[in-house]
Short mmCIF file of C-alpha atoms and ligand atoms in Angstrom, two decimals:
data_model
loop_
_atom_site.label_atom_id
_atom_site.label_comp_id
_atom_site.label_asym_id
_atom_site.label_seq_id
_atom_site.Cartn_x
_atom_site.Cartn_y
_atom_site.Cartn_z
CA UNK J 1 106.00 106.21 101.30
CA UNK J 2 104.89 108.49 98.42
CA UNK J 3 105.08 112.11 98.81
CA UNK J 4 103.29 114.76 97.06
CA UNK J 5 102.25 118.69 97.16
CA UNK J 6 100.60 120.81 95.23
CA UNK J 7 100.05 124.24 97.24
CA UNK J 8 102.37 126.05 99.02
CA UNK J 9 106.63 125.75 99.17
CA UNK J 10 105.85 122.47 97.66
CA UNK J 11 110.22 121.30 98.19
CA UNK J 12 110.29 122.71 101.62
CA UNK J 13 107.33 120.93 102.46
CA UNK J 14 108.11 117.82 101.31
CA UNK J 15 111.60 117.80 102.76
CA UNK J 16 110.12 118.92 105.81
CA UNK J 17 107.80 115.72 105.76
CA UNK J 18 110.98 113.32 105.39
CA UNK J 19 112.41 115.28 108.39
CA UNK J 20 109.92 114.76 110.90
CA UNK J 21 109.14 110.96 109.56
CA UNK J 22 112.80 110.50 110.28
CA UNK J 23 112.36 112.25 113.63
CA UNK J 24 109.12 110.19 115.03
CA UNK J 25 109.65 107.21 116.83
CA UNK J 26 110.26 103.84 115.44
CA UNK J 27 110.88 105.31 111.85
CA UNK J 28 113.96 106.38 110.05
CA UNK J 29 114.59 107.38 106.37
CA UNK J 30 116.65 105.33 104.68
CA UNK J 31 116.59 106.56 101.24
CA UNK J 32 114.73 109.83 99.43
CA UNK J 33 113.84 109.59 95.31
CA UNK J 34 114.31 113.13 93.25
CA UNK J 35 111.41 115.75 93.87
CA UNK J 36 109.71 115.41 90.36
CA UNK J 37 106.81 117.65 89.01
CA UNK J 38 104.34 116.08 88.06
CA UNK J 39 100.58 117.19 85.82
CA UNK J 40 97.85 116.62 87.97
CA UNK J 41 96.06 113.25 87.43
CA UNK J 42 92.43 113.48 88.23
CA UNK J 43 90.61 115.45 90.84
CA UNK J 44 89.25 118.73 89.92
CA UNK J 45 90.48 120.74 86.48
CA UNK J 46 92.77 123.26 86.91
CA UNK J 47 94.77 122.45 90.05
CA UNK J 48 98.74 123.10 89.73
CA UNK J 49 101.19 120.67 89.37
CA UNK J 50 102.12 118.72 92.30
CA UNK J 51 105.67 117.78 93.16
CA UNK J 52 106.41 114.13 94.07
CA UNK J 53 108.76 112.06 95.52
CA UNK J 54 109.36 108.47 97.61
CA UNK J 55 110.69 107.37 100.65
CA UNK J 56 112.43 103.94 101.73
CA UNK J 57 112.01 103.72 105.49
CA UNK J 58 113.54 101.65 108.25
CA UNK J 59 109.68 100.98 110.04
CA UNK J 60 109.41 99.03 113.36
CA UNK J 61 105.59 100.74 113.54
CA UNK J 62 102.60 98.69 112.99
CA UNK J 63 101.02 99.43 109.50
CA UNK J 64 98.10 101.76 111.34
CA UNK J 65 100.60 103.06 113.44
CA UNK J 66 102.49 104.09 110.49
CA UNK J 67 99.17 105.62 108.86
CA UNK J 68 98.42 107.52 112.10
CA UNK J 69 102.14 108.86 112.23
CA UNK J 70 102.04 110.19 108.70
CA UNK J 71 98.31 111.14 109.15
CA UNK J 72 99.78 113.58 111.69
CA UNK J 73 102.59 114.88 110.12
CA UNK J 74 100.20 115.72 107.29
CA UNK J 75 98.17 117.93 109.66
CA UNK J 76 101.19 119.41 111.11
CA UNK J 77 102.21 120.39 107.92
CA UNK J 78 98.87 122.29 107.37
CA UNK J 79 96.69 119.77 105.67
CA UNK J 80 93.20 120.66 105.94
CA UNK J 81 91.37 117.80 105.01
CA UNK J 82 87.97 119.34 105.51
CA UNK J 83 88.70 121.67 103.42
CA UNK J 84 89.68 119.07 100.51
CA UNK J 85 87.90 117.42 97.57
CA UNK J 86 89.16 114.01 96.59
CA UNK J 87 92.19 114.19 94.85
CA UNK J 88 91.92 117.94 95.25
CA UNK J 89 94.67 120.09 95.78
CA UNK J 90 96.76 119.68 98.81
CA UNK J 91 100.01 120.88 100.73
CA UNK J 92 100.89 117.33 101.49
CA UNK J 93 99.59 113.77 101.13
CA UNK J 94 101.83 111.10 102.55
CA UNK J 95 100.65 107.34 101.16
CA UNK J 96 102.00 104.20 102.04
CA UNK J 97 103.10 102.55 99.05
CA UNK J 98 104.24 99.20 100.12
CA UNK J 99 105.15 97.49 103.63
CA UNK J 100 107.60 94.83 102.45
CA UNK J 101 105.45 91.85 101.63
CA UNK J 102 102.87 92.44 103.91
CA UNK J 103 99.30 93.09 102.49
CA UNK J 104 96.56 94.88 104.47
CA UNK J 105 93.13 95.72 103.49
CA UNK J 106 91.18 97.26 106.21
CA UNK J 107 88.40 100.01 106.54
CA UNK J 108 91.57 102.76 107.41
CA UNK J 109 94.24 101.17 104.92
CA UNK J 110 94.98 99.04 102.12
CA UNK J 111 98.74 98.06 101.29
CA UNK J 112 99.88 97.84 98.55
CA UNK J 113 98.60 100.90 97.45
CA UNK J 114 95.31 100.49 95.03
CA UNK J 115 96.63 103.07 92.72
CA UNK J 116 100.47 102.56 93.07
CA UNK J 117 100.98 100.20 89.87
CA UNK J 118 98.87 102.93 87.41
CA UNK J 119 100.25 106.43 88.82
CA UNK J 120 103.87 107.30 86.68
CA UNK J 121 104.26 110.30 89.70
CA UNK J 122 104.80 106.82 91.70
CA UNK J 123 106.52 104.66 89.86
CA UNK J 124 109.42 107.63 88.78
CA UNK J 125 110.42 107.74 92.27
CA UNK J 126 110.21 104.31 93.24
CA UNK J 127 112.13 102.93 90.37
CA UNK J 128 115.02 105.85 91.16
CA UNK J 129 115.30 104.61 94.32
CA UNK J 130 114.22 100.98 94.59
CA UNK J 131 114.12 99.36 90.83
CA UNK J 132 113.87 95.68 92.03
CA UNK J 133 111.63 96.43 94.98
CA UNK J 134 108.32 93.71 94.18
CA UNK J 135 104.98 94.53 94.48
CA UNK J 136 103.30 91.90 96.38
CA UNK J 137 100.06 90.93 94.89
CA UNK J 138 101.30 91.64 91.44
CA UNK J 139 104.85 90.33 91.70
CA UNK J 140 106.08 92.55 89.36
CA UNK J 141 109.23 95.23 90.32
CA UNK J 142 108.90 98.74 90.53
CA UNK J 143 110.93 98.50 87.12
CA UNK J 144 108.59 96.69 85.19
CA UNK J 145 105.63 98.44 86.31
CA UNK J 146 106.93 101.13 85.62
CA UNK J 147 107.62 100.29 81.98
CA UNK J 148 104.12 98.70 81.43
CA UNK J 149 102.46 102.00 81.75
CA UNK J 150 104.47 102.32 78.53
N1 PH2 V 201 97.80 112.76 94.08
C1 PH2 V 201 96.50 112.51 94.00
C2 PH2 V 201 95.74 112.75 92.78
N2 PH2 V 201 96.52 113.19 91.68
N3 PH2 V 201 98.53 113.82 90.67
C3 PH2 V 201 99.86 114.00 90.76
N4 PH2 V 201 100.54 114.39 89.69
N5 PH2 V 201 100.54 113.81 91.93
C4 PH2 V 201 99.89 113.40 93.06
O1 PH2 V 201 100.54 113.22 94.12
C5 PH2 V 201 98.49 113.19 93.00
C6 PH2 V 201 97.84 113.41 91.77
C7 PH2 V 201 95.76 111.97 95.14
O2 PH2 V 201 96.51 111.83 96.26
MG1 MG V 202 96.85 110.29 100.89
MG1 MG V 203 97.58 110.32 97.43
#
């Protein structure tokens, strides 16, 4: 799971995200990246820099359920998503990045992430904390990925 915030306590919030993922049901964190700030990439001009990190998780939800869990948490946290433009700025956005080997592409959620192999605020994290993990679809590692964005 990626983690990122770019209004607000940006560390306590994100901390606070891996506390209450650890404290839902059927999820624990295994393992947390650095906190990394990161420039903005796309969305409006001007927005402040976000802070980033990743999460391993032990996950006995169902992918949606997972989306739904960290959908909430979001809101508890104080996301407004009404309020938002795409890729706007935001006191936290929890993505899934990847669910094992599983791939899902439905209307809600697609897994991997669509953006995960482009996005260096990503791949930072991941490779810190998971450097052989494989993508998937493009059966490469966090790792290499990482060093073909150059
Ligand atoms: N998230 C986005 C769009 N742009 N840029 C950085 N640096 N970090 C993010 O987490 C981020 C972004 C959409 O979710
Ligand atoms: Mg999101
Ligand atoms: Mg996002």
């Amino acid at each position: 799971v990626a983690l990122g915030a770019n209004l607000g306590d940006r560390a306590r919030t994100l901390m606070q995200a891996a506390e209450m993922i650890d404290a839902a049901g059927g999820l624990a964190v295994r393992m947390i990246s650095q906190f990394i700030e990161t420039a903005p990439e796309g969305g409006p001009p001007g927005q402040p820099p976000y802070l980033n990190g990743v999460l391993e998780l032990d996950c006995r939800l169902s992918p949606l359920a997972l989306y739904e869990t960290l959908r909430s948490i979001e809101a508890l946290l104080g996301r407004n998503r009404a309020r938002e433009q795409r890729w706007g700025p935001r006191t936290c956005d929890l993505d899934i990045l990847l669910l094992g080997d599983m791939v899902v592409r439905t209307p809600e959620l697609t897994v991997p992430h669509p953006q995960m192999h482009l996005r260096r605020f990503v791949l930072e994290p991941l490779a810190q904390i998971a450097p052989d993990v494989v993508h998937p679809v493009l059966r490469k590692t966090a790792r290499e990925l990482l060093e073909a964005l150059g």
